[in-house]
Amino acid sequence: MGALSRPPPKSPIALGTGEESSREHEQQTRQRVRVRQATPDDIDEIMAVEQDWEESQRAGVDQMLNRLQAFPEGFWLFEQDGEVVGTLMGFPIWYSPTEVAELSSWDTVTNRGWYPEIDLSSANALYLASGSLKRIARGSTAYATMMEVPVDFAHGLGLHYVLAGAKMPGYDAYCRRFGEIEARDYAFLELNGCLVDPFLEMYRGHDYVVPDRSHIVPGYYPDAMSRDYGAIVVRHVA
C-alpha cells in the first residue's frame, strides 16, 4: 500500500467549548479504538487489512516485515472489538518546507516501500508511509485516532512535523466538469469555506495542511483520479 488515500468521513465534533470539552471528547474517542504497536506475530492481521487495497498497490509480506524490523516503534495497529481494523506506519525523516524536491514521489521517500536508512539523530519529522482501514471501520472513530497517534508519538521523539502524501481524488473529475485547471491551483480551491477536494478538506479538518503550491507534486503516486499528483500535507507538532 502506498500513499494515504482512503479516509472515512470526519470524526464527530465535540459539543461545547473550551479545552476541557475537547480533551474529554478525545479521550472518549480513543477509548473506542485500541491502539498498539505491531509485531511480526501480527503479520496475518496486517495483511488482512492490506487486502482492502487494489492488488497492484498492496505491499507484500516481506515488505511489511521489513518495515517492522526497520522502525517497529512507528508501526501501529488499531483494534475494535478485538479485531485489527487498521494499520498505520511511518518513519523519521528530515523535512525542510523549502526543499520539497526531496519528496518528489512516494517511491523516492520510502525507497519503494522498503524504507530508507533511518537516522533519528538528524530527523525533525515523521513521514506516514502507509495507512489503511478495513471498510467495516470507515465512518467510525478509528480514523480520528489514526490522525492523532503519530502526532503524540512525534512529540515524544522531539520531532516538529508529521507529514503524509495524500491523493487528490477529486482533481480529474473537477477538470472534466469545469475545465482544465493547474493541480497547484485546484488544491487550494474552496467552496463555502471548504476545500473542493474531499481528501484535502478531510486532512485539514485534522490540522494536516498543504503549506504552499510547491507541496503539490506531479507523479507522486499512480492514481488516475488524482492524475498522479500528490499533496504533501503537514501537521505541526506542538
GROMACS .gro file of C-alpha atoms in nm:
model
  238
    1MET     CA    1   0.000   0.000   0.000
    2GLY     CA    2   0.122   0.347  -0.080
    3ALA     CA    3   0.000   0.699  -0.022
    4LEU     CA    4  -0.265   0.753   0.241
    5SER     CA    5  -0.579   0.755   0.041
    6ARG     CA    6  -0.896   0.612   0.183
    7PRO     CA    7  -1.018   0.809   0.481
    8PRO     CA    8  -1.379   0.776   0.601
    9PRO     CA    9  -1.591   1.080   0.691
   10LYS     CA   10  -1.469   1.322   0.953
   11SER     CA   11  -1.495   1.225   1.316
   12PRO     CA   12  -1.771   1.379   1.530
   13ILE     CA   13  -1.704   1.724   1.671
   14ALA     CA   14  -1.715   1.765   2.046
   15LEU     CA   15  -2.005   1.966   2.177
   16GLY     CA   16  -1.940   2.263   2.400
   17THR     CA   17  -1.643   2.494   2.411
   18GLY     CA   18  -1.306   2.514   2.582
   19GLU     CA   19  -1.007   2.284   2.610
   20GLU     CA   20  -1.169   2.064   2.874
   21SER     CA   21  -1.453   1.961   2.641
   22SER     CA   22  -1.206   1.886   2.361
   23ARG     CA   23  -0.991   1.668   2.587
   24GLU     CA   24  -1.291   1.477   2.719
   25HIS     CA   25  -1.412   1.410   2.364
   26GLU     CA   26  -1.067   1.297   2.256
   27GLN     CA   27  -1.045   1.054   2.548
   28GLN     CA   28  -1.389   0.913   2.469
   29THR     CA   29  -1.292   0.874   2.103
   30ARG     CA   30  -0.973   0.686   2.181
   31GLN     CA   31  -1.146   0.453   2.425
   32ARG     CA   32  -1.345   0.308   2.137
   33VAL     CA   33  -1.030   0.207   1.948
   34ARG     CA   34  -0.741   0.013   2.096
   35VAL     CA   35  -0.401   0.116   1.962
   36ARG     CA   36  -0.092  -0.097   1.998
   37GLN     CA   37   0.246  -0.144   1.837
   38ALA     CA   38   0.260  -0.418   1.575
   39THR     CA   39   0.491  -0.719   1.597
   40PRO     CA   40   0.589  -0.983   1.341
   41ASP     CA   41   0.334  -1.214   1.503
   42ASP     CA   42   0.062  -0.981   1.371
   43ILE     CA   43   0.155  -1.029   1.007
   44ASP     CA   44  -0.162  -1.222   0.916
   45GLU     CA   45  -0.384  -0.947   1.058
   46ILE     CA   46  -0.173  -0.680   0.887
   47MET     CA   47  -0.207  -0.850   0.551
   48ALA     CA   48  -0.582  -0.892   0.602
   49VAL     CA   49  -0.614  -0.513   0.625
   50GLU     CA   50  -0.391  -0.477   0.319
   51GLN     CA   51  -0.640  -0.684   0.117
   52ASP     CA   52  -0.868  -0.381   0.100
   53TRP     CA   53  -0.621  -0.225  -0.144
   54GLU     CA   54  -0.614  -0.298  -0.514
   55GLU     CA   55  -0.381  -0.588  -0.574
   56SER     CA   56  -0.130  -0.376  -0.765
   57GLN     CA   57  -0.100  -0.139  -0.468
   58ARG     CA   58  -0.062  -0.394  -0.189
   59ALA     CA   59   0.260  -0.442   0.000
   60GLY     CA   60   0.388  -0.797   0.026
   61VAL     CA   61   0.460  -0.993   0.341
   62ASP     CA   62   0.837  -0.946   0.306
   63GLN     CA   63   0.794  -0.573   0.267
   64MET     CA   64   0.572  -0.545   0.575
   65LEU     CA   65   0.815  -0.749   0.783
   66ASN     CA   66   1.099  -0.527   0.663
   67ARG     CA   67   0.910  -0.218   0.782
   68LEU     CA   68   0.851  -0.382   1.118
   69GLN     CA   69   1.221  -0.452   1.150
   70ALA     CA   70   1.335  -0.111   1.026
   71PHE     CA   71   1.124   0.102   1.261
   72PRO     CA   72   0.884  -0.103   1.478
   73GLU     CA   73   0.806   0.194   1.703
   74GLY     CA   74   0.626   0.360   1.412
   75PHE     CA   75   0.405   0.067   1.313
   76TRP     CA   76   0.062   0.074   1.481
   77LEU     CA   77  -0.242  -0.149   1.477
   78PHE     CA   78  -0.595  -0.028   1.551
   79GLU     CA   79  -0.844  -0.269   1.701
   80GLN     CA   80  -1.219  -0.261   1.753
   81ASP     CA   81  -1.395  -0.538   1.941
   82GLY     CA   82  -1.077  -0.742   1.935
   83GLU     CA   83  -1.033  -0.723   1.557
   84VAL     CA   84  -0.749  -0.542   1.380
   85VAL     CA   85  -0.929  -0.294   1.156
   86GLY     CA   86  -0.648  -0.056   1.068
   87THR     CA   87  -0.275  -0.015   1.021
   88LEU     CA   88  -0.052   0.290   1.017
   89MET     CA   89   0.321   0.304   0.969
   90GLY     CA   90   0.583   0.573   0.933
   91PHE     CA   91   0.946   0.661   0.994
   92PRO     CA   92   1.154   0.969   1.084
   93ILE     CA   93   1.298   1.190   0.811
   94TRP     CA   94   1.447   1.534   0.768
   95TYR     CA   95   1.195   1.780   0.623
   96SER     CA   96   1.250   2.135   0.508
   97PRO     CA   97   0.948   2.334   0.382
   98THR     CA   98   1.174   2.498   0.123
   99GLU     CA   99   1.325   2.173  -0.011
  100VAL     CA  100   1.019   1.977  -0.117
  101ALA     CA  101   1.205   1.836  -0.418
  102GLU     CA  102   1.339   1.570  -0.184
  103LEU     CA  103   0.979   1.445  -0.155
  104SER     CA  104   0.943   1.402  -0.530
  105SER     CA  105   0.748   1.075  -0.511
  106TRP     CA  106   0.626   0.815  -0.266
  107ASP     CA  107   0.880   0.570  -0.409
  108THR     CA  108   1.161   0.818  -0.353
  109VAL     CA  109   1.071   0.893   0.009
  110THR     CA  110   1.002   0.532   0.109
  111ASN     CA  111   1.266   0.353  -0.101
  112ARG     CA  112   0.983   0.193  -0.299
  113GLY     CA  113   0.815   0.089   0.021
  114TRP     CA  114   1.118  -0.083   0.171
  115TYR     CA  115   1.215   0.219   0.383
  116PRO     CA  116   1.540   0.412   0.352
  117GLU     CA  117   1.815   0.410   0.610
  118ILE     CA  118   1.672   0.579   0.919
  119ASP     CA  119   1.877   0.835   1.112
  120LEU     CA  120   1.673   0.957   1.407
  121SER     CA  121   1.953   1.189   1.519
  122SER     CA  122   1.909   1.410   1.211
  123ALA     CA  123   1.532   1.378   1.174
  124ASN     CA  124   1.281   1.650   1.251
  125ALA     CA  125   0.965   1.492   1.109
  126LEU     CA  126   0.766   1.171   1.097
  127TYR     CA  127   0.662   1.063   0.748
  128LEU     CA  128   0.349   0.847   0.732
  129ALA     CA  129   0.431   0.595   0.463
  130SER     CA  130   0.110   0.394   0.467
  131GLY     CA  131  -0.220   0.362   0.646
  132SER     CA  132  -0.541   0.177   0.586
  133LEU     CA  133  -0.875   0.095   0.744
  134LYS     CA  134  -1.096  -0.200   0.671
  135ARG     CA  135  -1.423  -0.098   0.513
  136ILE     CA  136  -1.615  -0.210   0.821
  137ALA     CA  137  -1.435   0.055   1.029
  138ARG     CA  138  -1.474   0.351   0.797
  139GLY     CA  139  -1.706   0.611   0.936
  140SER     CA  140  -1.613   0.508   1.292
  141THR     CA  141  -1.384   0.691   1.531
  142ALA     CA  142  -1.083   0.489   1.417
  143TYR     CA  143  -0.963   0.741   1.159
  144ALA     CA  144  -0.965   1.031   1.405
  145THR     CA  145  -0.748   0.820   1.634
  146MET     CA  146  -0.513   0.735   1.347
  147MET     CA  147  -0.458   1.105   1.282
  148GLU     CA  148  -0.358   1.177   1.641
  149VAL     CA  149  -0.144   0.878   1.737
  150PRO     CA  150   0.155   0.973   1.518
  151VAL     CA  151   0.139   1.331   1.643
  152ASP     CA  152   0.169   1.219   2.004
  153PHE     CA  153   0.450   0.984   1.904
  154ALA     CA  154   0.638   1.255   1.712
  155HIS     CA  155   0.605   1.489   2.008
  156GLY     CA  156   0.761   1.226   2.233
  157LEU     CA  157   1.058   1.199   1.997
  158GLY     CA  158   1.103   1.576   1.987
  159LEU     CA  159   1.009   1.597   1.618
  160HIS     CA  160   0.848   1.909   1.476
  161TYR     CA  161   0.627   1.778   1.194
  162VAL     CA  162   0.413   1.487   1.081
  163LEU     CA  163   0.384   1.451   0.704
  164ALA     CA  164   0.182   1.238   0.466
  165GLY     CA  165   0.144   1.213   0.091
  166ALA     CA  166  -0.224   1.250   0.006
  167LYS     CA  167  -0.403   1.177  -0.317
  168MET     CA  168  -0.637   1.439  -0.464
  169PRO     CA  169  -0.918   1.215  -0.592
  170GLY     CA  170  -1.144   1.500  -0.697
  171TYR     CA  171  -0.895   1.657  -0.936
  172ASP     CA  172  -0.966   1.471  -1.261
  173ALA     CA  173  -1.344   1.487  -1.212
  174TYR     CA  174  -1.327   1.861  -1.144
  175CYS     CA  175  -1.131   1.926  -1.463
  176ARG     CA  176  -1.374   1.716  -1.667
  177ARG     CA  177  -1.671   1.908  -1.533
  178PHE     CA  178  -1.542   2.263  -1.509
  179GLY     CA  179  -1.244   2.274  -1.742
  180GLU     CA  180  -0.872   2.230  -1.703
  181ILE     CA  181  -0.700   2.387  -1.403
  182GLU     CA  182  -0.349   2.352  -1.267
  183ALA     CA  183  -0.326   2.098  -0.985
  184ARG     CA  184  -0.147   2.356  -0.773
  185ASP     CA  185  -0.447   2.586  -0.810
  186TYR     CA  186  -0.705   2.313  -0.765
  187ALA     CA  187  -0.559   2.206  -0.429
  188PHE     CA  188  -0.649   2.542  -0.276
  189LEU     CA  189  -0.992   2.594  -0.432
  190GLU     CA  190  -1.267   2.646  -0.177
  191LEU     CA  191  -1.645   2.631  -0.185
  192ASN     CA  192  -1.839   2.772   0.109
  193GLY     CA  193  -1.526   2.776   0.321
  194CYS     CA  194  -1.426   2.414   0.247
  195LEU     CA  195  -1.160   2.283   0.014
  196VAL     CA  196  -1.314   2.141  -0.303
  197ASP     CA  197  -1.108   1.824  -0.281
  198PRO     CA  198  -1.268   1.597  -0.019
  199PHE     CA  199  -0.946   1.431   0.097
  200LEU     CA  200  -0.756   1.756   0.139
  201GLU     CA  201  -1.050   1.901   0.330
  202MET     CA  202  -1.062   1.592   0.550
  203TYR     CA  203  -0.692   1.627   0.629
  204ARG     CA  204  -0.736   1.996   0.700
  205GLY     CA  205  -1.008   1.904   0.949
  206HIS     CA  206  -0.736   1.718   1.142
  207ASP     CA  207  -0.486   2.006   1.107
  208TYR     CA  208  -0.284   1.845   0.827
  209VAL     CA  209  -0.249   2.119   0.566
  210VAL     CA  210  -0.076   2.183   0.235
  211PRO     CA  211   0.170   2.464   0.320
  212ASP     CA  212   0.205   2.607  -0.032
  213ARG     CA  213   0.193   2.528  -0.403
  214SER     CA  214   0.532   2.360  -0.400
  215HIS     CA  215   0.383   2.082  -0.188
  216ILE     CA  216   0.164   1.969  -0.480
  217VAL     CA  217   0.386   1.715  -0.652
  218PRO     CA  218   0.339   1.571  -1.005
  219GLY     CA  219   0.400   1.200  -1.049
  220TYR     CA  220   0.392   1.145  -0.676
  221TYR     CA  221   0.185   0.826  -0.680
  222PRO     CA  222  -0.005   0.647  -0.959
  223ASP     CA  223  -0.372   0.739  -0.925
  224ALA     CA  224  -0.593   0.826  -1.221
  225MET     CA  225  -0.842   1.031  -1.020
  226SER     CA  226  -0.557   1.250  -0.895
  227ARG     CA  227  -0.384   1.250  -1.234
  228ASP     CA  228  -0.086   1.108  -1.042
  229TYR     CA  229  -0.047   1.426  -0.837
  230GLY     CA  230   0.016   1.407  -0.466
  231ALA     CA  231  -0.027   1.665  -0.194
  232ILE     CA  232   0.226   1.675   0.089
  233VAL     CA  233   0.014   1.752   0.393
  234VAL     CA  234   0.193   1.873   0.704
  235ARG     CA  235   0.092   1.895   1.065
  236HIS     CA  236   0.300   2.096   1.308
  237VAL     CA  237   0.374   1.919   1.634
  238ALA     CA  238   0.321   2.144   1.934
   0.00000   0.00000   0.00000
